[in-house]
Coordinates of C-alpha atoms and ligand atoms in Angstrom, one line a residue:
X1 CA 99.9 110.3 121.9
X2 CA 101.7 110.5 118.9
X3 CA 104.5 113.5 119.0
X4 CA 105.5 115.3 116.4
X5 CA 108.5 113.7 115.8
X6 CA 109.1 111.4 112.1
X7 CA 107.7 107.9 112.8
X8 CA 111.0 105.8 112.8
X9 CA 108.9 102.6 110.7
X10 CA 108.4 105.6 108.0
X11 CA 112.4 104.8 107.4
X12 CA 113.4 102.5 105.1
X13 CA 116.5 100.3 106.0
X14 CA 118.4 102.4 104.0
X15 CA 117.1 105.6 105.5
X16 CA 117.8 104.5 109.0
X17 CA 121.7 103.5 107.8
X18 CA 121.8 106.7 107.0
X19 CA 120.5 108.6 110.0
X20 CA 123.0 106.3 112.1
X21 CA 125.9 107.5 110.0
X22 CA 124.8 111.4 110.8
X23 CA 125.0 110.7 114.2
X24 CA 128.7 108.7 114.7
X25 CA 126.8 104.9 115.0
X26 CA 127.9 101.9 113.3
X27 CA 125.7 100.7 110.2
X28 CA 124.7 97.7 112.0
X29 CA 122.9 99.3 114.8
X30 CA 120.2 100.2 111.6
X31 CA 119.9 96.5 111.5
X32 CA 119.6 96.1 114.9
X33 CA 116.5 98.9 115.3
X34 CA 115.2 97.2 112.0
X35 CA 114.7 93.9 113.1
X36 CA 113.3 95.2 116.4
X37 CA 110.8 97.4 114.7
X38 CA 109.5 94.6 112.0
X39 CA 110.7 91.5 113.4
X40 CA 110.6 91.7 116.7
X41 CA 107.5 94.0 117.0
X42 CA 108.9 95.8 119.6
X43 CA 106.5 98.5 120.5
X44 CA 109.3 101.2 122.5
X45 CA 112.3 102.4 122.3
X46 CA 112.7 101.1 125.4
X47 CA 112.1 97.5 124.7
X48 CA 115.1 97.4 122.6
X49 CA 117.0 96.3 125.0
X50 CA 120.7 95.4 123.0
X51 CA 120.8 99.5 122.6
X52 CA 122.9 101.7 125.0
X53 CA 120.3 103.6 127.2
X54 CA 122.2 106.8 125.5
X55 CA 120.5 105.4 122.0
X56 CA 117.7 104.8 122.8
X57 CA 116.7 108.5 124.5
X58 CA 118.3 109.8 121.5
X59 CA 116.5 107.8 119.3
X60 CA 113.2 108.4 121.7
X61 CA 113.8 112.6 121.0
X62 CA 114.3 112.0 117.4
X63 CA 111.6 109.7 116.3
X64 CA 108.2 108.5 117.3
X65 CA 107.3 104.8 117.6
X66 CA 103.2 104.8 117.2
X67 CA 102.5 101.3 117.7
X68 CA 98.4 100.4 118.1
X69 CA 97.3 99.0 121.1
X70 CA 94.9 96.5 122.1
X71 CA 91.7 98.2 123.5
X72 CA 89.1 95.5 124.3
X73 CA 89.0 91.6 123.3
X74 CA 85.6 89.8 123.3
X75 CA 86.1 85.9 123.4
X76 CA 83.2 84.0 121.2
X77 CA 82.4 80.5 123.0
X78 CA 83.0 79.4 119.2
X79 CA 87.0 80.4 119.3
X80 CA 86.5 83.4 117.6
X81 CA 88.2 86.1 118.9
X82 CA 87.7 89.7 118.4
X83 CA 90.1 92.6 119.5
X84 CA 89.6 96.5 119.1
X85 CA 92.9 98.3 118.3
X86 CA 93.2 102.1 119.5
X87 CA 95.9 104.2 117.2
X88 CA 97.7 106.7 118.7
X89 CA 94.8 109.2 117.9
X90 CA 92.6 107.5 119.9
X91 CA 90.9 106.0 116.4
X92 CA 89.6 102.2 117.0
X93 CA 89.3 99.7 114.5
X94 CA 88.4 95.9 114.5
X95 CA 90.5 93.0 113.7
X96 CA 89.3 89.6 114.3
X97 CA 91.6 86.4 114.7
X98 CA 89.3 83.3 113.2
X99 CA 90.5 79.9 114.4
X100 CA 89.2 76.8 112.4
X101 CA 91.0 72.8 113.1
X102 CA 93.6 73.8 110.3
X103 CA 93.9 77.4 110.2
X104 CA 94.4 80.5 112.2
X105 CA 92.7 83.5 110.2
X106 CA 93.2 87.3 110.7
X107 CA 90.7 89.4 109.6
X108 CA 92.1 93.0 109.4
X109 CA 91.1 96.3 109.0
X110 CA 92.2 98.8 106.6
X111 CA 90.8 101.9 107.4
X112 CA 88.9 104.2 110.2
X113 CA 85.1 103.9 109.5
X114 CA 84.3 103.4 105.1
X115 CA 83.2 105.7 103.2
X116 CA 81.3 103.1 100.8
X117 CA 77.7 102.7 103.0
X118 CA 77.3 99.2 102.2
X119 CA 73.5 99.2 103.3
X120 CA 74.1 95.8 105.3
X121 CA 77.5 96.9 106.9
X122 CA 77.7 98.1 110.7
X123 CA 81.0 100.5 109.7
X124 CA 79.3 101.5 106.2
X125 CA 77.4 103.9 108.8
X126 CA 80.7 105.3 110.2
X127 CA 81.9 107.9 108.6
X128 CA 85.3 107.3 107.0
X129 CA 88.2 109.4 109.2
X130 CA 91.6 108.4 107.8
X131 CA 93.4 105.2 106.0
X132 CA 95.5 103.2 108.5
X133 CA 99.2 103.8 107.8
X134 CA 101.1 100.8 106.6
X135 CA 103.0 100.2 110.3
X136 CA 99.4 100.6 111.8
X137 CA 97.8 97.4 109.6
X138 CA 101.0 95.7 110.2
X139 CA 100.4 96.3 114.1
X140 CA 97.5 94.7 113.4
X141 CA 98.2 91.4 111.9
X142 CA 101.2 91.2 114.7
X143 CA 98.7 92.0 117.4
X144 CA 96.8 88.8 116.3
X145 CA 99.6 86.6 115.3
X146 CA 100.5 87.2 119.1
X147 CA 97.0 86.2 120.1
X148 CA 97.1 82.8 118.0
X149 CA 99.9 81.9 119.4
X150 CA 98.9 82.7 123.1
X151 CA 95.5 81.1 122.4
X152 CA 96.5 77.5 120.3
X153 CA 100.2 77.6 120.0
X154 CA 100.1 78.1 116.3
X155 CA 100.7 81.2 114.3
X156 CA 98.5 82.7 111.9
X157 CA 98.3 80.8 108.4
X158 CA 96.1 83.3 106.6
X159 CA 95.0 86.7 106.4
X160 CA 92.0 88.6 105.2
X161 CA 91.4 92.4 104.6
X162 CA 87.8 92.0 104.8
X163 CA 87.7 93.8 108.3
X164 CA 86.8 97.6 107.8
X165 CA 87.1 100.1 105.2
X166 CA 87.7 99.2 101.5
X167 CA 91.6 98.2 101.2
X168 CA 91.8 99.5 97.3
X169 CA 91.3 103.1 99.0
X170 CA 93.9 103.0 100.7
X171 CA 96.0 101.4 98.1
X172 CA 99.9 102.4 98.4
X173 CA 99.4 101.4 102.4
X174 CA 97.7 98.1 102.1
X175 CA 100.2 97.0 99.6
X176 CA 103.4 98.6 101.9
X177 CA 102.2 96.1 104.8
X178 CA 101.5 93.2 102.9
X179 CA 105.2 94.0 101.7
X180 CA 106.2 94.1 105.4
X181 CA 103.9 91.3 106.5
X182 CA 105.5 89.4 103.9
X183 CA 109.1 89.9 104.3
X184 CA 111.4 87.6 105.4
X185 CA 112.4 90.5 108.2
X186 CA 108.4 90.8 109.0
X187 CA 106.0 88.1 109.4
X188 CA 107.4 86.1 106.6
X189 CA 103.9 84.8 105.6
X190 CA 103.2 83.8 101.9
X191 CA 101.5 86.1 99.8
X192 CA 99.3 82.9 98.6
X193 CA 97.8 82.9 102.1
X194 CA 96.3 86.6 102.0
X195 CA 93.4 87.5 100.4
X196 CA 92.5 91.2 99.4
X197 CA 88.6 91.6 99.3
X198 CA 87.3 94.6 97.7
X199 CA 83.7 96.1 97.5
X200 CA 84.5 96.6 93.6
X201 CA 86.6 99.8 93.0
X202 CA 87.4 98.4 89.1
X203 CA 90.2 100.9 88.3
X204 CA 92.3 99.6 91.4
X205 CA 91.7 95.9 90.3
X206 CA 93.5 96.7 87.3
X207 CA 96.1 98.4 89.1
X208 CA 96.8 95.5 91.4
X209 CA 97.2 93.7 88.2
X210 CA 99.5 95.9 86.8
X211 CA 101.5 96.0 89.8
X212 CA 101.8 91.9 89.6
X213 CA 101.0 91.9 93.1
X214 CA 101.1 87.9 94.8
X215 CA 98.0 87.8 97.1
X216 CA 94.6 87.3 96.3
X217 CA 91.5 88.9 95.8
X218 CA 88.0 88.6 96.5
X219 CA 84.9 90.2 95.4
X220 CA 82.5 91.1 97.4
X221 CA 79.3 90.5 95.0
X222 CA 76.3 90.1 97.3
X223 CA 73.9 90.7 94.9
X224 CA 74.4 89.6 90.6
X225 CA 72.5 92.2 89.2
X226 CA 73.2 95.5 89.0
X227 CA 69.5 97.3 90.1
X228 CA 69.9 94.9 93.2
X229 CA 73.9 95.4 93.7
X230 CA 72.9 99.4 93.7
X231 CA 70.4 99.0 96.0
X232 CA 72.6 97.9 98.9
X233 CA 76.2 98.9 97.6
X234 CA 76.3 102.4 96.4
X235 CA 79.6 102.0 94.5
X236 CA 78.4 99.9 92.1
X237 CA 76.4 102.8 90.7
X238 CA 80.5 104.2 89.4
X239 CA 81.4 100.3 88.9
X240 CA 79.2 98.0 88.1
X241 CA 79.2 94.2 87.0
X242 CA 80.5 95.0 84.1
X243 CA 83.2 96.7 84.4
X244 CA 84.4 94.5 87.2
X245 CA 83.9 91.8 85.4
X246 CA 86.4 92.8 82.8
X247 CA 88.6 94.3 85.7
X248 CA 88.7 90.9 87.2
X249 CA 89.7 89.2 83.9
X250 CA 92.6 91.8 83.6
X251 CA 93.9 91.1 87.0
X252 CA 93.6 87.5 86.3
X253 CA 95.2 87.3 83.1
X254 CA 98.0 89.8 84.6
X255 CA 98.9 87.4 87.6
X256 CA 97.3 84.6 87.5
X257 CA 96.5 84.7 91.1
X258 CA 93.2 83.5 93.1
X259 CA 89.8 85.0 92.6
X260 CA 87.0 84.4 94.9
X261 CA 83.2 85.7 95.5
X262 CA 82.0 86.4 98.5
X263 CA 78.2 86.8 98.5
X264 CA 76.3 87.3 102.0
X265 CA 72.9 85.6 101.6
X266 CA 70.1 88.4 102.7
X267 CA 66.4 87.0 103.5
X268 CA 64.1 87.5 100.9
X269 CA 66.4 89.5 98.7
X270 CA 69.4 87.5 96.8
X271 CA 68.3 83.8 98.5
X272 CA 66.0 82.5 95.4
X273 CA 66.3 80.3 92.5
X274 CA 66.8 83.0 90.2
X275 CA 69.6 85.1 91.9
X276 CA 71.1 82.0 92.3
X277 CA 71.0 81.5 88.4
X278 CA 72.3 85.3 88.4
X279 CA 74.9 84.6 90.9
X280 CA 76.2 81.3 88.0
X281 CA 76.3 83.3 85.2
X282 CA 78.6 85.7 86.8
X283 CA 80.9 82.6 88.1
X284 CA 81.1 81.8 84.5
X285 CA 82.9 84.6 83.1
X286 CA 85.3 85.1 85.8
X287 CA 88.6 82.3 86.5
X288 CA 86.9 82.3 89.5
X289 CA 88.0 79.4 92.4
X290 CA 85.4 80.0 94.8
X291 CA 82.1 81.1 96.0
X292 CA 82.3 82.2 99.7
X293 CA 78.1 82.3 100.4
X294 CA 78.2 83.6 104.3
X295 CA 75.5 83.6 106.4
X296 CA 74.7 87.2 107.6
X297 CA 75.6 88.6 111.0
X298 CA 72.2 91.2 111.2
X299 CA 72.9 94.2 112.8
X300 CA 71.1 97.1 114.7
X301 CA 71.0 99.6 111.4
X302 CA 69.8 97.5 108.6
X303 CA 67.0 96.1 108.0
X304 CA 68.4 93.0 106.6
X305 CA 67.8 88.9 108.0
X306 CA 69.9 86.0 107.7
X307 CA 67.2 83.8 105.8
X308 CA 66.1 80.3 106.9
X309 CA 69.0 77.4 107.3
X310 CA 66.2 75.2 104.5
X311 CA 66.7 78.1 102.1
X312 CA 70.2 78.8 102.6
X313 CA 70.8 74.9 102.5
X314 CA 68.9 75.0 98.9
X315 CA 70.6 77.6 97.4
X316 CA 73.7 75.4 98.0
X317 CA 72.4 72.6 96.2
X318 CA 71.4 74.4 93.3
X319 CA 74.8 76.0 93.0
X320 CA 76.5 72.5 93.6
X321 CA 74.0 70.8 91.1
X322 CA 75.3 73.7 88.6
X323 CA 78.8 73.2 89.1
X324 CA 79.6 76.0 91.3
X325 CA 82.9 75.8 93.9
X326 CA 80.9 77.3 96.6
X327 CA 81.1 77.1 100.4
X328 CA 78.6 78.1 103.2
X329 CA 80.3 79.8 106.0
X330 CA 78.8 79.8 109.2
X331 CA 78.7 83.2 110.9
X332 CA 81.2 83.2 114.2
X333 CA 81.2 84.7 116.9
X334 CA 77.2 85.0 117.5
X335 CA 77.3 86.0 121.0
X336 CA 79.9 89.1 120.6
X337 CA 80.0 92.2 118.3
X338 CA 81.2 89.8 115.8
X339 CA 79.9 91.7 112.5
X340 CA 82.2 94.3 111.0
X341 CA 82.2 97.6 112.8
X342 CA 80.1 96.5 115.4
X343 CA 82.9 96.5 118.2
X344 CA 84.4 99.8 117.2
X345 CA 81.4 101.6 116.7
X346 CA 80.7 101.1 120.5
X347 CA 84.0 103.0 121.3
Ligands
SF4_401 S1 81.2 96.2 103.5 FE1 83.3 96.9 103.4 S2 83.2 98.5 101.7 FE2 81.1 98.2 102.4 S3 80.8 99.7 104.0 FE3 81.5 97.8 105.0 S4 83.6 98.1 105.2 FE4 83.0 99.5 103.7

């Protein structure tokens, strides 16, 4: 359990010179504790082991060190591997490490539950109970980095925040560890190589434009009309196409950075010919690169179906005969709790 002492990643590097100053220690020790804490993922006090055992019980009675643990892994026979993560209150949450021939993706979560209720989402009916801290989401993406390596030798290439909770609610955090994350004294990824998917919050899309941020962003659309987009996203009833449309353009024009759709094909609800024509006329008014179309993982809750591989194979053609940069992706991990929340809602 967390104590109620400051958690030492809260410090800056400047902070933690300055605590070591207070108490008689040499700036560079702050270095040291830096680059185990970021770097070197070091998950105790104890592990860092180039401190004087005097150090490190002080810095154990001054500070707290709440790193995330893993809880329970479920292997796919496809690769995929799913972990859940317990925090130090005993939350869980999902991240999922996707390997493909070329990449190693993370798929990360960003908060405790949503508190969206995305009609075809297993966490949309959790309840939302707190935003991850920055460290925590960082915990996360060095949690799986670890796995890649363990399980293919090769470190992650890519990250997604499409795991739970809406990352624009939680704003200032997801930012701080994709700051972290990439850092040449974190993970030292490239900011081209994560992608920030939101549900739609249009006043935060802006925001990430103003704040010239480097990654980039997805939507998730799932439905190109706004009665239908209501009907199984309740936030689109405070932001619809509309307005994120013309948030979209802003971010675009503001940074110049990749936009992609992702839009989860439901049986008998967005899979004809003319949502498909919906889904194109959106495409056109966005700099859009991509199209993600992604089969659907059904779960317990909804009442939603993948549709049929002949339908889902035509609403690909269609989009390709209309010009459209779109990709099918296959659902993974089949045989484990591999849709979002499904893992952590057991715990
Ligand atoms: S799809 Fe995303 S935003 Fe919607 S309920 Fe699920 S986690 Fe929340």
């Amino acid at each position: 359990m967390k104590s109620d002492n400051k958690n030492i990643r809260h410090l800056s590097l400047p902070a933690l010179q300055e605590y070591f100053g207070s108490i008689g220690e040499k700036p560079f020790r702050a270095k040291q504790v830096y680059e185990w804490l970021w770097l070197r993922h070091a998950d105790s006090f104890e592990a860092m082991t180039n401190l004087s055992k005097e150090l490190r019980q002080k810095l154990t009675e001054h500070f707290s060190l709440p790193a995330v643990k893993v809880d329970t892994v479920q292997q796919s026979n496809d690769g995929t591997i799913k972990s859940r993560f317990r925090l130090h209150d005993n939350h869980l949450v999902e991240g999922v490490l996707i390997p493909t021939d070329s990449r190693q993706t993370a798929c990360v979560s960003s908060q405790v539950g949503c508190s969206l209720s995305c009609k075809f989402c297993a966490t949309g009916y959790m309840e939302r109970k707190r935003n991850l801290d920055y460290d925590e989401i960082y915990d996360e993406v060095a949690l799986l980095n670890k796995q890649a390596l363990e399980s293919s030798g090769k470190k992650l290439s890519n990250i997604v925040f499409m795991g739970m909770g809406e990352p624009l609610l939680n704003y200032k955090n997801v930012l701080q560890a994709i700051e972290r994350i990439t850092s040449p004294d974190g993970l030292g990824m490239s900011p081209k190589r994560i992608t920030v998917s939101t549900a739609g919050v249009a006043k935060m899309i802006r925001q990430l434009g103003d704040d010239k941020v480097r990654f980039n962003l997805a939507l998730s659309l799932h439905a190109a009309n706004d009665k239908k987009r209501s009907e199984i996203m309740p936030i689109n009833d405070s932001n619809n196409l509309k307005e994120l449309i013309d948030a979209l353009n802003y971010f675009y024009k503001a940074t110049e950075n990749e936009i992609s759709f992702e839009y989860i094909l439901f049986k008998d609800f967005n899979d004809s010919k003319e949502d498909a024509d919906e889904l194109i006329k959106i495409y056109r008014q966005v700099p859009a690169d991509l199209v993600n179309i992604i089969e659907y993982n059904p779960i317990d809750m909804a009442r939603f179906q993948k549709p049929d591989a002949k339908k889902a194979e035509e609403f690909m053609e269609y989009l390709a005969k209309n010009r459209v940069n779109a990709r099918l992706r296959r659902s993974r991990g089949k045989d484990i709790d591999a849709a979002c929340g499904q893992l952590a809602n057991k715990g």
